[in-house]
CSV table of C-alpha atoms and ligand atoms in Angstrom, one decimal:
chain,number,residue,atom,x,y,z
S,1213,MET,CA,5.7,4.6,-8.6
S,1214,LYS,CA,3.7,6.0,-11.4
S,1215,ILE,CA,0.6,3.9,-13.5
S,1216,LEU,CA,-0.6,4.9,-16.5
S,1217,VAL,CA,-4.5,3.9,-16.9
S,1218,LEU,CA,-6.0,3.5,-20.1
S,1219,ASN,CA,-9.7,3.2,-21.1
S,1220,CYS,CA,-10.1,2.7,-24.5
S,1221,GLY,CA,-13.3,3.0,-26.7
S,1222,SER,CA,-14.0,2.4,-30.3
S,1223,SER,CA,-13.1,6.4,-31.1
S,1224,SER,CA,-11.9,7.6,-27.9
S,1225,LEU,CA,-9.3,7.5,-25.1
S,1226,LYS,CA,-9.4,7.9,-21.4
S,1227,TYR,CA,-6.3,8.8,-19.6
S,1228,GLN,CA,-5.1,8.7,-15.4
S,1229,LEU,CA,-1.6,9.5,-14.9
S,1230,ILE,CA,-1.5,8.2,-10.9
S,1231,GLU,CA,1.1,8.4,-8.7
S,1232,MET,CA,0.8,5.2,-6.3
S,1233,ASP,CA,2.8,6.8,-3.4
S,1234,GLY,CA,0.3,8.2,-1.8
S,1235,GLU,CA,-2.4,7.7,-4.9
S,1236,LYS,CA,-2.6,10.9,-6.3
S,1237,VAL,CA,-3.3,11.5,-9.8
S,1238,LEU,CA,-0.6,13.9,-11.7
S,1239,ALA,CA,-2.8,14.7,-14.9
S,1240,LYS,CA,-5.6,13.0,-16.5
S,1241,GLY,CA,-7.2,13.6,-20.3
S,1242,LEU,CA,-9.4,12.7,-22.9
S,1243,VAL,CA,-9.0,12.0,-26.1
S,1244,GLU,CA,-12.1,12.1,-28.9
S,1245,ARG,CA,-13.0,11.3,-32.9
S,1246,ILE,CA,-9.9,8.7,-33.0
S,1247,GLY,CA,-10.1,8.1,-36.5
S,1248,ILE,CA,-12.8,10.9,-37.6
S,1249,GLU,CA,-12.7,14.2,-38.3
S,1250,GLY,CA,-12.0,17.1,-35.9
S,1251,SER,CA,-10.5,14.8,-33.3
S,1252,ARG,CA,-9.4,16.6,-30.6
S,1253,ILE,CA,-7.6,16.4,-26.7
S,1254,LYS,CA,-8.0,17.9,-24.0
S,1255,HIS,CA,-5.7,17.4,-21.0
S,1256,THR,CA,-5.6,18.2,-17.6
S,1257,LYS,CA,-2.3,18.7,-15.7
S,1258,THR,CA,-3.4,18.3,-11.6
S,1259,GLY,CA,-3.5,22.0,-10.5
S,1260,MET,CA,-3.6,23.5,-14.1
S,1261,ASP,CA,-6.3,24.0,-16.2
S,1262,ALA,CA,-7.4,21.8,-18.7
S,1263,VAL,CA,-5.9,22.5,-22.1
S,1264,THR,CA,-7.8,21.7,-25.4
S,1265,ARG,CA,-5.9,20.9,-28.7
S,1266,GLU,CA,-7.3,20.0,-32.1
S,1267,VAL,CA,-5.0,17.3,-33.1
S,1268,PRO,CA,-5.6,14.7,-36.5
S,1269,PHE,CA,-5.6,11.3,-35.1
S,1270,PRO,CA,-5.9,8.9,-37.6
S,1271,ASN,CA,-5.6,5.4,-35.2
S,1272,HIS,CA,-5.2,4.4,-31.1
S,1273,SER,CA,-1.5,4.6,-32.0
S,1274,ALA,CA,-0.9,8.0,-32.7
S,1275,ALA,CA,-3.0,9.1,-29.9
S,1276,ILE,CA,-1.4,7.3,-27.2
S,1277,LYS,CA,2.1,8.8,-28.9
S,1278,TYR,CA,0.6,11.8,-28.6
S,1279,VAL,CA,-0.3,11.3,-24.6
S,1280,LEU,CA,3.1,10.1,-24.0
S,1281,ASP,CA,4.9,13.0,-25.6
S,1282,ILE,CA,2.4,15.4,-23.2
S,1283,LEU,CA,3.1,13.5,-20.3
S,1284,VAL,CA,7.0,14.4,-20.7
S,1285,ASP,CA,6.2,18.0,-21.8
S,1286,PRO,CA,8.2,20.1,-19.8
S,1287,GLU,CA,4.9,22.6,-18.9
S,1288,LEU,CA,1.9,20.4,-19.3
S,1289,GLY,CA,3.6,17.1,-18.7
S,1290,VAL,CA,4.5,15.5,-15.0
S,1291,LEU,CA,6.9,12.8,-16.5
S,1292,LYS,CA,11.1,13.5,-16.6
S,1293,ASN,CA,11.2,10.7,-19.1
S,1294,LEU,CA,9.2,7.6,-20.2
S,1295,ASP,CA,11.6,5.5,-17.5
S,1296,GLU,CA,9.5,7.3,-14.8
S,1297,LEU,CA,6.9,5.1,-15.8
S,1298,TYR,CA,6.2,1.8,-13.9
S,1299,ALA,CA,3.4,0.2,-15.8
S,1300,THR,CA,-0.3,0.3,-17.8
S,1301,GLY,CA,-3.0,-0.4,-16.8
S,1302,HIS,CA,-5.8,-1.4,-19.1
S,1303,ARG,CA,-9.5,-1.6,-18.9
S,1304,ILE,CA,-11.0,-4.4,-21.1
S,1305,VAL,CA,-15.1,-5.2,-21.0
S,1306,HIS,CA,-14.9,-8.5,-21.3
S,1307,GLY,CA,-13.1,-11.5,-20.3
S,1308,GLY,CA,-15.1,-13.9,-20.3
S,1309,GLU,CA,-14.9,-17.0,-18.6
S,1310,LYS,CA,-11.3,-17.2,-18.7
S,1311,PHE,CA,-10.4,-14.3,-16.9
S,1312,THR,CA,-11.8,-14.6,-13.6
S,1313,LYS,CA,-9.3,-11.6,-12.1
S,1314,SER,CA,-6.3,-9.0,-13.8
S,1315,VAL,CA,-3.3,-9.9,-15.6
S,1316,LEU,CA,-0.2,-9.3,-16.1
S,1317,VAL,CA,-0.1,-8.8,-20.7
S,1318,THR,CA,1.4,-12.1,-22.0
S,1319,PRO,CA,0.8,-12.9,-25.8
S,1320,GLU,CA,-1.6,-15.8,-24.5
S,1321,VAL,CA,-3.9,-13.5,-22.9
S,1322,VAL,CA,-4.2,-11.0,-26.1
S,1323,LYS,CA,-5.4,-14.0,-27.5
S,1324,GLY,CA,-7.3,-14.9,-24.7
S,1325,ILE,CA,-9.1,-11.4,-25.2
S,1326,GLU,CA,-9.1,-12.1,-29.1
S,1327,GLU,CA,-11.2,-15.0,-28.3
S,1328,VAL,CA,-13.6,-13.6,-26.3
S,1329,ILE,CA,-14.7,-10.3,-28.9
S,1330,PRO,CA,-17.7,-12.1,-29.8
S,1331,LEU,CA,-18.9,-11.6,-26.7
S,1332,ALA,CA,-18.1,-8.0,-26.6
S,1333,PRO,CA,-17.8,-6.9,-30.6
S,1334,LEU,CA,-17.5,-3.0,-29.8
S,1335,HIS,CA,-15.7,-2.5,-26.8
S,1336,ASN,CA,-13.0,-5.2,-26.6
S,1337,PRO,CA,-11.6,-4.4,-30.5
S,1338,ALA,CA,-11.2,-0.8,-29.3
S,1339,ASN,CA,-9.3,-1.6,-26.0
S,1340,LEU,CA,-7.3,-4.4,-27.7
S,1341,GLN,CA,-6.2,-1.4,-30.1
S,1342,GLY,CA,-4.8,0.5,-27.3
S,1343,LEU,CA,-2.8,-2.4,-25.5
S,1344,LYS,CA,-1.3,-3.5,-28.8
S,1345,ALA,CA,-0.8,0.6,-29.1
S,1346,VAL,CA,1.3,0.7,-25.9
S,1347,MET,CA,2.7,-3.0,-26.5
S,1348,ASP,CA,4.3,-1.3,-29.5
S,1349,VAL,CA,5.2,2.4,-28.1
S,1350,LEU,CA,6.5,1.2,-24.6
S,1351,PRO,CA,8.3,-2.3,-25.3
S,1352,GLY,CA,9.2,-3.6,-22.1
S,1353,LYS,CA,7.5,-1.8,-20.1
S,1354,PRO,CA,4.5,-4.1,-18.2
S,1355,ASN,CA,0.7,-3.7,-19.4
S,1356,VAL,CA,-1.9,-5.3,-17.1
S,1357,VAL,CA,-5.4,-5.8,-18.3
S,1358,VAL,CA,-8.9,-5.1,-15.9
S,1359,PHE,CA,-11.8,-6.4,-16.9
S,1360,ASP,CA,-15.0,-5.1,-15.9
S,1361,THR,CA,-16.6,-9.0,-16.2
S,1362,ALA,CA,-13.8,-10.6,-13.8
S,1363,PHE,CA,-15.6,-9.7,-9.9
S,1364,HIS,CA,-18.4,-11.4,-11.3
S,1365,GLN,CA,-17.2,-14.9,-11.9
S,1366,THR,CA,-17.7,-15.6,-8.8
S,1367,MET,CA,-21.5,-16.0,-9.3
S,1368,PRO,CA,-23.0,-19.4,-8.6
S,1369,PRO,CA,-24.8,-21.5,-11.7
S,1370,LYS,CA,-28.1,-20.4,-9.9
S,1371,ALA,CA,-27.3,-16.8,-10.7
S,1372,PHE,CA,-25.8,-16.8,-14.2
S,1373,ILE,CA,-27.6,-19.6,-15.9
S,1374,TYR,CA,-30.4,-18.6,-18.1
S,1375,GLY,CA,-33.7,-20.9,-18.2
S,1376,THR,CA,-32.4,-21.1,-22.0
S,1377,PRO,CA,-31.7,-25.3,-23.1
S,1378,TYR,CA,-28.5,-25.7,-21.6
S,1379,ASP,CA,-26.3,-25.8,-24.9
S,1380,CYS,CA,-26.8,-22.0,-25.3
S,1381,TYR,CA,-24.6,-22.6,-22.7
S,1382,GLU,CA,-22.7,-24.9,-23.4
S,1383,LYS,CA,-22.1,-24.2,-27.0
S,1384,ASP,CA,-22.3,-20.3,-27.5
S,1385,ARG,CA,-21.7,-19.7,-24.2
S,1386,VAL,CA,-25.1,-17.4,-23.5
S,1387,ARG,CA,-25.0,-16.9,-20.0
S,1388,ARG,CA,-25.1,-13.8,-17.4
S,1389,TYR,CA,-21.6,-12.1,-17.2
S,1390,GLY,CA,-22.4,-8.8,-15.2
S,1391,PHE,CA,-20.1,-5.8,-15.9
S,1392,HIS,CA,-19.2,-3.0,-14.5
S,1393,GLY,CA,-17.1,-5.5,-11.8
S,1394,THR,CA,-14.4,-2.9,-11.4
S,1395,SER,CA,-16.6,-0.3,-10.0
S,1396,HIS,CA,-18.7,-2.6,-7.8
S,1397,GLY,CA,-16.1,-4.7,-6.5
S,1398,TYR,CA,-13.9,-0.9,-5.3
S,1399,VAL,CA,-17.5,0.5,-3.7
S,1400,ALA,CA,-17.9,-2.5,-1.9
S,1401,HIS,CA,-15.0,-3.0,-0.2
S,1402,ARG,CA,-14.1,0.9,-0.3
S,1403,ALA,CA,-17.4,0.7,2.2
S,1404,ALA,CA,-16.6,-1.9,4.3
S,1405,GLU,CA,-13.5,-0.1,5.2
S,1406,ILE,CA,-15.5,3.0,5.8
S,1407,LEU,CA,-17.0,0.8,8.1
S,1408,GLY,CA,-14.3,-0.7,9.9
S,1409,LYS,CA,-15.4,-3.9,9.5
S,1410,ASP,CA,-14.6,-7.5,7.7
S,1411,ILE,CA,-16.3,-7.7,3.6
S,1412,LYS,CA,-16.6,-11.4,4.7
S,1413,ASP,CA,-19.3,-10.0,7.4
S,1414,LEU,CA,-20.9,-8.3,5.3
S,1415,LYS,CA,-23.9,-8.6,2.6
S,1416,ILE,CA,-23.5,-5.7,0.8
S,1417,ILE,CA,-25.8,-4.6,-2.4
S,1418,THR,CA,-24.2,-2.2,-4.7
S,1419,CYS,CA,-25.8,0.2,-7.3
S,1420,HIS,CA,-23.7,1.8,-9.3
S,1421,LEU,CA,-26.4,4.0,-11.3
S,1422,GLY,CA,-25.3,6.0,-14.5
S,1423,ASN,CA,-25.9,6.3,-18.1
S,1424,GLY,CA,-25.0,2.5,-17.8
S,1425,SER,CA,-26.3,1.1,-14.6
S,1426,SER,CA,-26.0,-2.2,-12.9
S,1427,ILE,CA,-26.8,-3.5,-9.4
S,1428,THR,CA,-25.0,-6.0,-7.7
S,1429,ALA,CA,-25.7,-8.4,-4.4
S,1430,VAL,CA,-21.9,-8.4,-2.7
S,1431,ASP,CA,-21.7,-11.9,0.1
S,1432,GLY,CA,-18.6,-11.6,1.8
S,1433,GLY,CA,-16.7,-9.6,-0.7
S,1434,LYS,CA,-17.9,-12.3,-3.8
S,1435,SER,CA,-20.3,-11.0,-6.5
S,1436,VAL,CA,-23.0,-13.3,-5.5
S,1437,ASP,CA,-25.6,-12.4,-8.6
S,1438,THR,CA,-25.7,-8.9,-10.5
S,1439,SER,CA,-28.8,-7.4,-13.1
S,1440,MET,CA,-26.4,-6.8,-16.3
S,1441,GLY,CA,-26.4,-10.5,-18.0
S,1442,TYR,CA,-25.0,-11.9,-21.0
S,1443,GLY,CA,-24.9,-8.0,-22.4
S,1444,THR,CA,-25.3,-4.5,-21.2
S,1445,ALA,CA,-29.0,-3.9,-21.6
S,1446,GLU,CA,-30.3,-6.2,-18.5
S,1447,GLY,CA,-31.6,-5.1,-15.2
S,1448,VAL,CA,-32.6,-1.5,-14.8
S,1449,LEU,CA,-33.8,1.1,-17.0
S,1450,MET,CA,-30.8,3.3,-17.8
S,1451,GLY,CA,-30.1,6.3,-19.8
S,1452,THR,CA,-31.2,4.9,-23.3
S,1453,ARG,CA,-31.5,0.7,-22.9
S,1454,SER,CA,-34.2,-0.8,-21.7
S,1455,GLY,CA,-33.7,-3.0,-18.7
S,1456,ASN,CA,-35.6,-5.8,-18.4
S,1457,ILE,CA,-38.1,-7.3,-21.3
S,1458,ASP,CA,-39.9,-10.0,-21.9
S,1459,PRO,CA,-37.9,-11.8,-24.8
S,1460,SER,CA,-41.8,-12.0,-26.6
S,1461,VAL,CA,-40.7,-8.4,-27.2
S,1462,MET,CA,-37.4,-9.0,-28.9
S,1463,ILE,CA,-39.1,-11.5,-31.2
S,1464,TYR,CA,-42.3,-9.4,-32.0
S,1465,LEU,CA,-39.9,-6.8,-32.8
S,1466,MET,CA,-37.4,-8.5,-35.1
S,1467,GLU,CA,-40.8,-9.9,-36.8
S,1468,ARG,CA,-41.9,-6.4,-37.1
S,1469,TYR,CA,-38.3,-5.1,-38.5
S,1470,GLY,CA,-36.1,-8.2,-39.9
S,1471,ASP,CA,-33.2,-6.4,-38.9
S,1472,ALA,CA,-31.0,-7.4,-35.8
S,1473,GLN,CA,-29.0,-3.7,-35.9
S,1474,LYS,CA,-32.6,-2.2,-35.9
S,1475,VAL,CA,-33.8,-3.7,-33.0
S,1476,SER,CA,-30.3,-3.9,-31.0
S,1477,ASP,CA,-30.6,-0.3,-31.8
S,1478,ILE,CA,-34.1,0.7,-30.5
S,1479,VAL,CA,-33.1,-1.4,-27.2
S,1480,HIS,CA,-29.7,0.2,-26.6
S,1481,LYS,CA,-30.2,3.0,-28.0
S,1482,GLN,CA,-33.8,4.6,-28.1
S,1483,ALA,CA,-34.9,2.7,-25.2
S,1484,GLY,CA,-34.8,3.9,-21.4
S,1485,LEU,CA,-35.1,7.0,-19.4
S,1486,LEU,CA,-34.9,8.7,-23.0
S,1487,GLY,CA,-37.0,6.3,-24.4
S,1488,VAL,CA,-39.8,6.4,-22.1
S,1489,SER,CA,-39.9,9.8,-21.1
S,1490,GLY,CA,-39.6,11.4,-25.2
S,1491,ILE,CA,-36.9,14.2,-23.1
S,1492,SER,CA,-33.7,13.4,-22.7
S,1493,SER,CA,-31.1,10.1,-21.3
S,1494,ASP,CA,-30.1,12.8,-18.2
S,1495,LEU,CA,-31.8,11.9,-15.2
S,1496,ARG,CA,-31.6,15.5,-13.9
S,1497,ASP,CA,-33.9,16.7,-17.4
S,1498,VAL,CA,-35.9,13.9,-16.9
S,1499,GLU,CA,-36.6,14.9,-12.9
S,1500,GLU,CA,-37.1,18.1,-14.5
S,1501,ALA,CA,-39.9,17.6,-16.1
S,1502,ALA,CA,-41.5,15.5,-14.1
S,1503,ALA,CA,-41.5,18.3,-11.7
S,1504,ASN,CA,-43.5,20.5,-14.2
S,1505,GLY,CA,-46.2,18.1,-15.0
S,1506,ASN,CA,-44.9,15.9,-18.2
S,1507,GLU,CA,-46.6,12.5,-17.3
S,1508,ARG,CA,-44.0,10.6,-19.5
S,1509,ALA,CA,-40.9,11.8,-17.7
S,1510,LYS,CA,-42.5,11.0,-14.6
S,1511,ILE,CA,-43.2,7.3,-15.5
S,1512,ALA,CA,-39.9,7.3,-16.6
S,1513,GLN,CA,-38.8,8.4,-13.4
S,1514,ASP,CA,-40.8,5.7,-11.3
S,1515,ILE,CA,-39.9,2.9,-13.9
S,1516,LEU,CA,-36.1,3.6,-12.5
S,1517,ILE,CA,-37.3,4.1,-8.6
S,1518,THR,CA,-39.2,1.0,-9.1
S,1519,GLY,CA,-36.7,-1.0,-10.7
S,1520,VAL,CA,-34.0,-0.2,-8.1
S,1521,LYS,CA,-35.9,-1.3,-5.0
S,1522,LYS,CA,-37.3,-4.6,-6.9
S,1523,TYR,CA,-33.3,-5.0,-7.4
S,1524,ILE,CA,-32.3,-4.0,-3.8
S,1525,GLY,CA,-35.2,-6.4,-2.5
S,1526,SER,CA,-34.8,-9.6,-4.3
S,1527,PHE,CA,-30.8,-9.0,-3.6
S,1528,ALA,CA,-31.7,-9.1,0.2
S,1529,ALA,CA,-33.8,-12.2,-0.2
S,1530,GLU,CA,-31.3,-13.9,-2.3
S,1531,MET,CA,-28.8,-13.2,0.3
S,1532,GLY,CA,-30.9,-13.7,3.4
S,1533,GLY,CA,-30.7,-10.6,4.5
S,1534,VAL,CA,-28.5,-6.9,4.0
S,1535,ASP,CA,-26.2,-5.0,6.0
S,1536,VAL,CA,-25.4,-2.2,3.9
S,1537,VAL,CA,-26.3,-0.4,0.4
S,1538,VAL,CA,-24.5,1.4,-1.6
S,1539,PHE,CA,-25.0,4.3,-4.2
S,1540,THR,CA,-22.4,5.1,-6.6
S,1541,ALA,CA,-21.8,6.7,-10.3
S,1542,GLY,CA,-23.4,9.7,-11.6
S,1543,ILE,CA,-27.2,9.3,-10.6
S,1544,GLY,CA,-26.7,7.4,-7.1
S,1545,GLU,CA,-23.4,9.8,-6.0
S,1546,ASN,CA,-25.7,12.9,-6.9
S,1547,GLY,CA,-29.4,12.4,-7.3
S,1548,ILE,CA,-30.1,13.2,-3.7
S,1549,GLY,CA,-33.9,13.5,-4.7
S,1550,PHE,CA,-33.7,9.8,-6.5
S,1551,ARG,CA,-31.8,8.3,-3.2
S,1552,LYS,CA,-34.5,10.0,-1.1
S,1553,GLU,CA,-37.5,8.5,-3.4
S,1554,VAL,CA,-35.8,4.9,-3.4
S,1555,CYS,CA,-34.8,5.3,0.3
S,1556,GLU,CA,-38.1,6.4,1.9
S,1557,GLN,CA,-40.0,3.6,-0.1
S,1558,MET,CA,-38.7,0.7,1.7
S,1559,GLU,CA,-38.6,1.7,5.1
S,1560,PHE,CA,-40.5,-1.5,5.4
S,1561,MET,CA,-37.2,-3.1,4.9
S,1562,GLY,CA,-35.6,-0.9,8.1
S,1563,ILE,CA,-34.2,1.3,6.2
S,1564,LYS,CA,-34.4,4.9,7.6
S,1565,ILE,CA,-32.3,7.9,6.2
S,1566,ASP,CA,-31.5,11.4,7.0
S,1567,PRO,CA,-32.6,13.8,4.7
S,1568,GLU,CA,-29.9,16.2,6.0
S,1569,LYS,CA,-27.1,13.8,5.1
S,1570,ASN,CA,-28.3,12.4,2.4
S,1571,ASN,CA,-28.7,16.3,0.9
S,1572,CYS,CA,-24.8,15.9,-0.1
S,1573,ARG,CA,-23.3,14.9,-3.7
S,1574,GLY,CA,-20.4,13.1,-5.1
S,1575,LYS,CA,-18.9,12.5,-1.8
S,1576,GLU,CA,-18.6,9.4,1.1
S,1577,VAL,CA,-20.9,9.9,3.7
S,1578,ILE,CA,-23.4,7.4,5.9
S,1579,PHE,CA,-27.3,8.6,5.4
S,1580,SER,CA,-28.7,6.2,7.1
S,1581,THR,CA,-29.9,7.2,10.9
S,1582,PRO,CA,-28.3,5.1,13.6
S,1583,ASP,CA,-31.1,3.4,14.6
S,1584,SER,CA,-31.6,2.1,10.9
S,1585,LYS,CA,-31.4,-1.6,10.0
S,1586,VAL,CA,-29.6,-1.3,7.1
S,1587,THR,CA,-26.8,1.0,7.3
S,1588,VAL,CA,-27.2,3.5,3.4
S,1589,MET,CA,-24.3,5.0,2.0
S,1590,VAL,CA,-22.3,6.6,-1.3
S,1591,VAL,CA,-19.6,5.5,-2.0
S,1592,PRO,CA,-18.0,7.9,-5.4
S,1593,THR,CA,-16.8,5.6,-7.7
S,1594,ASP,CA,-13.3,5.7,-8.9
S,1595,GLU,CA,-12.5,2.7,-11.3
S,1596,GLU,CA,-8.9,4.3,-12.4
S,1597,MET,CA,-7.6,4.0,-9.1
S,1598,ALA,CA,-8.9,0.3,-8.9
S,1599,ILE,CA,-7.3,-0.7,-12.0
S,1600,ALA,CA,-4.2,1.2,-11.3
S,1601,ARG,CA,-4.0,-0.6,-7.7
S,1602,ASP,CA,-4.7,-3.9,-9.6
S,1603,THR,CA,-1.5,-2.9,-12.7
S,1604,LYS,CA,0.7,-2.5,-9.2
S,1605,ARG,CA,0.3,-5.7,-7.6
S,1606,CYS,CA,0.4,-7.8,-11.3
S,1607,ALA,CA,3.3,-6.0,-11.7
S,1608,GLU,CA,5.0,-6.0,-8.6
S,1609,GLU,CA,4.1,-10.0,-8.7
S,1610,ALA,CA,5.3,-10.4,-12.0
S,1611,LYS,CA,8.7,-9.4,-10.7
B,2566,LIG,P1,-21.9,8.4,-15.9
B,2566,LIG,O1,-22.1,7.6,-16.5
B,2566,LIG,O2,-22.0,7.6,-13.9
B,2566,LIG,O3,-21.4,9.5,-15.8
B,2566,LIG,O4,-23.7,9.1,-14.9
B,2566,LIG,C1,-24.1,10.1,-15.6
B,2566,LIG,C2,-25.6,10.2,-14.8
B,2566,LIG,O5,-25.9,10.8,-14.2
B,2566,LIG,C3,-26.3,11.3,-16.4
B,2566,LIG,O6,-26.8,10.9,-17.8
B,2566,LIG,C4,-27.5,11.7,-15.4
B,2566,LIG,O7,-28.7,11.0,-15.4
B,2566,LIG,C5,-26.7,11.1,-14.3
B,2566,LIG,N1,-26.8,13.0,-13.1
B,2566,LIG,C6,-25.8,13.3,-12.7
B,2566,LIG,N2,-26.0,13.9,-12.0
B,2566,LIG,C7,-27.2,14.0,-11.5
B,2566,LIG,C8,-28.0,14.9,-10.3
B,2566,LIG,N3,-27.1,15.9,-9.9
B,2566,LIG,N4,-29.3,14.6,-10.5
B,2566,LIG,C9,-29.4,13.1,-11.0
B,2566,LIG,N5,-29.0,12.3,-12.0
B,2566,LIG,C10,-27.4,12.7,-12.2
């Protein structure tokens, strides 16, 4: 059974074609600059070198048609024809409170995603464009939508209600939603599987740390709290996003600039590792500069380490303990020095790591010592595989 996974951004489209028997990626690719001059596609058939072609893509529909063509191409393709495709899974950033799990697409589902556009004005319209293009090009084939917010819909009110007037929630749906849910869910379940334990018996803290970062408390397999909130700037310091700041700062900035877009750019695009260090949004560059004595880079690095420790500590307190801490995404999977710093500064919680085992990148590893009170591990995230599994399940259930 072959499943296509799509992740559409405003001007980009990432795809993977996955053979579910054995869960193998057959081909993957990226289309960039859709609707902009200089659009191109980079396609990789597993086992072959990547091929890059400059092709004018005026819209997502044109890009998706090209991707489907390349998937049946005699040389670069992996399908004899499109009948071989079982279903398509789509990543949708925001499902609001409406969608608590992945669902098969119906006209009502499309309407539901449209209704929550105000909560994700940049992402949901792009995700929808991809979905509608596939519905158009492949009529009759099932489509499944998988939401970044859905995993966090199990949070109790004490975790998702802000201390704002209750009206803000009831009238304007201002609340904590949380993001990266597909990743948090995937790595939490995988961690339990690796440890040979039932996830229902575990208190897990999942640290998805990449260009965007969030940390989640997973109690008995359910998200009970998470660091990202109404939008994607809350929580720990990120590549270019501020993480937690006093709301008074936003009010001050609005009064100073009188321009919501400018203030949004400050906290989403000019802040974080980049804003504090003045060097880069990439932790590798910041670490290198800090090691060479750059003071602001060192402050940026320390804010991130401290922020992650604060969340691990507070989520452990919230859950009444923690059995497992999982690191994932770019920084979590590859930041050897970063993981060492965070964990060694948490020995008071009974966290003990083996530096040798920690000395690895991008693979599943338990790097705590056998006598550590908390198991600490790296589990590389695989959002595409998680989307493909949900797509298979939902499409089969609908038969
Ligand atoms: P992601 O958004 O998950 O692709 O993560 C991208 C981020 O991972 C980059 O911006 C870097 O900050 C970080 N990263 C990747 N490799 C390393 C590394 N070896 N050490 C520290 N950070 C890394």
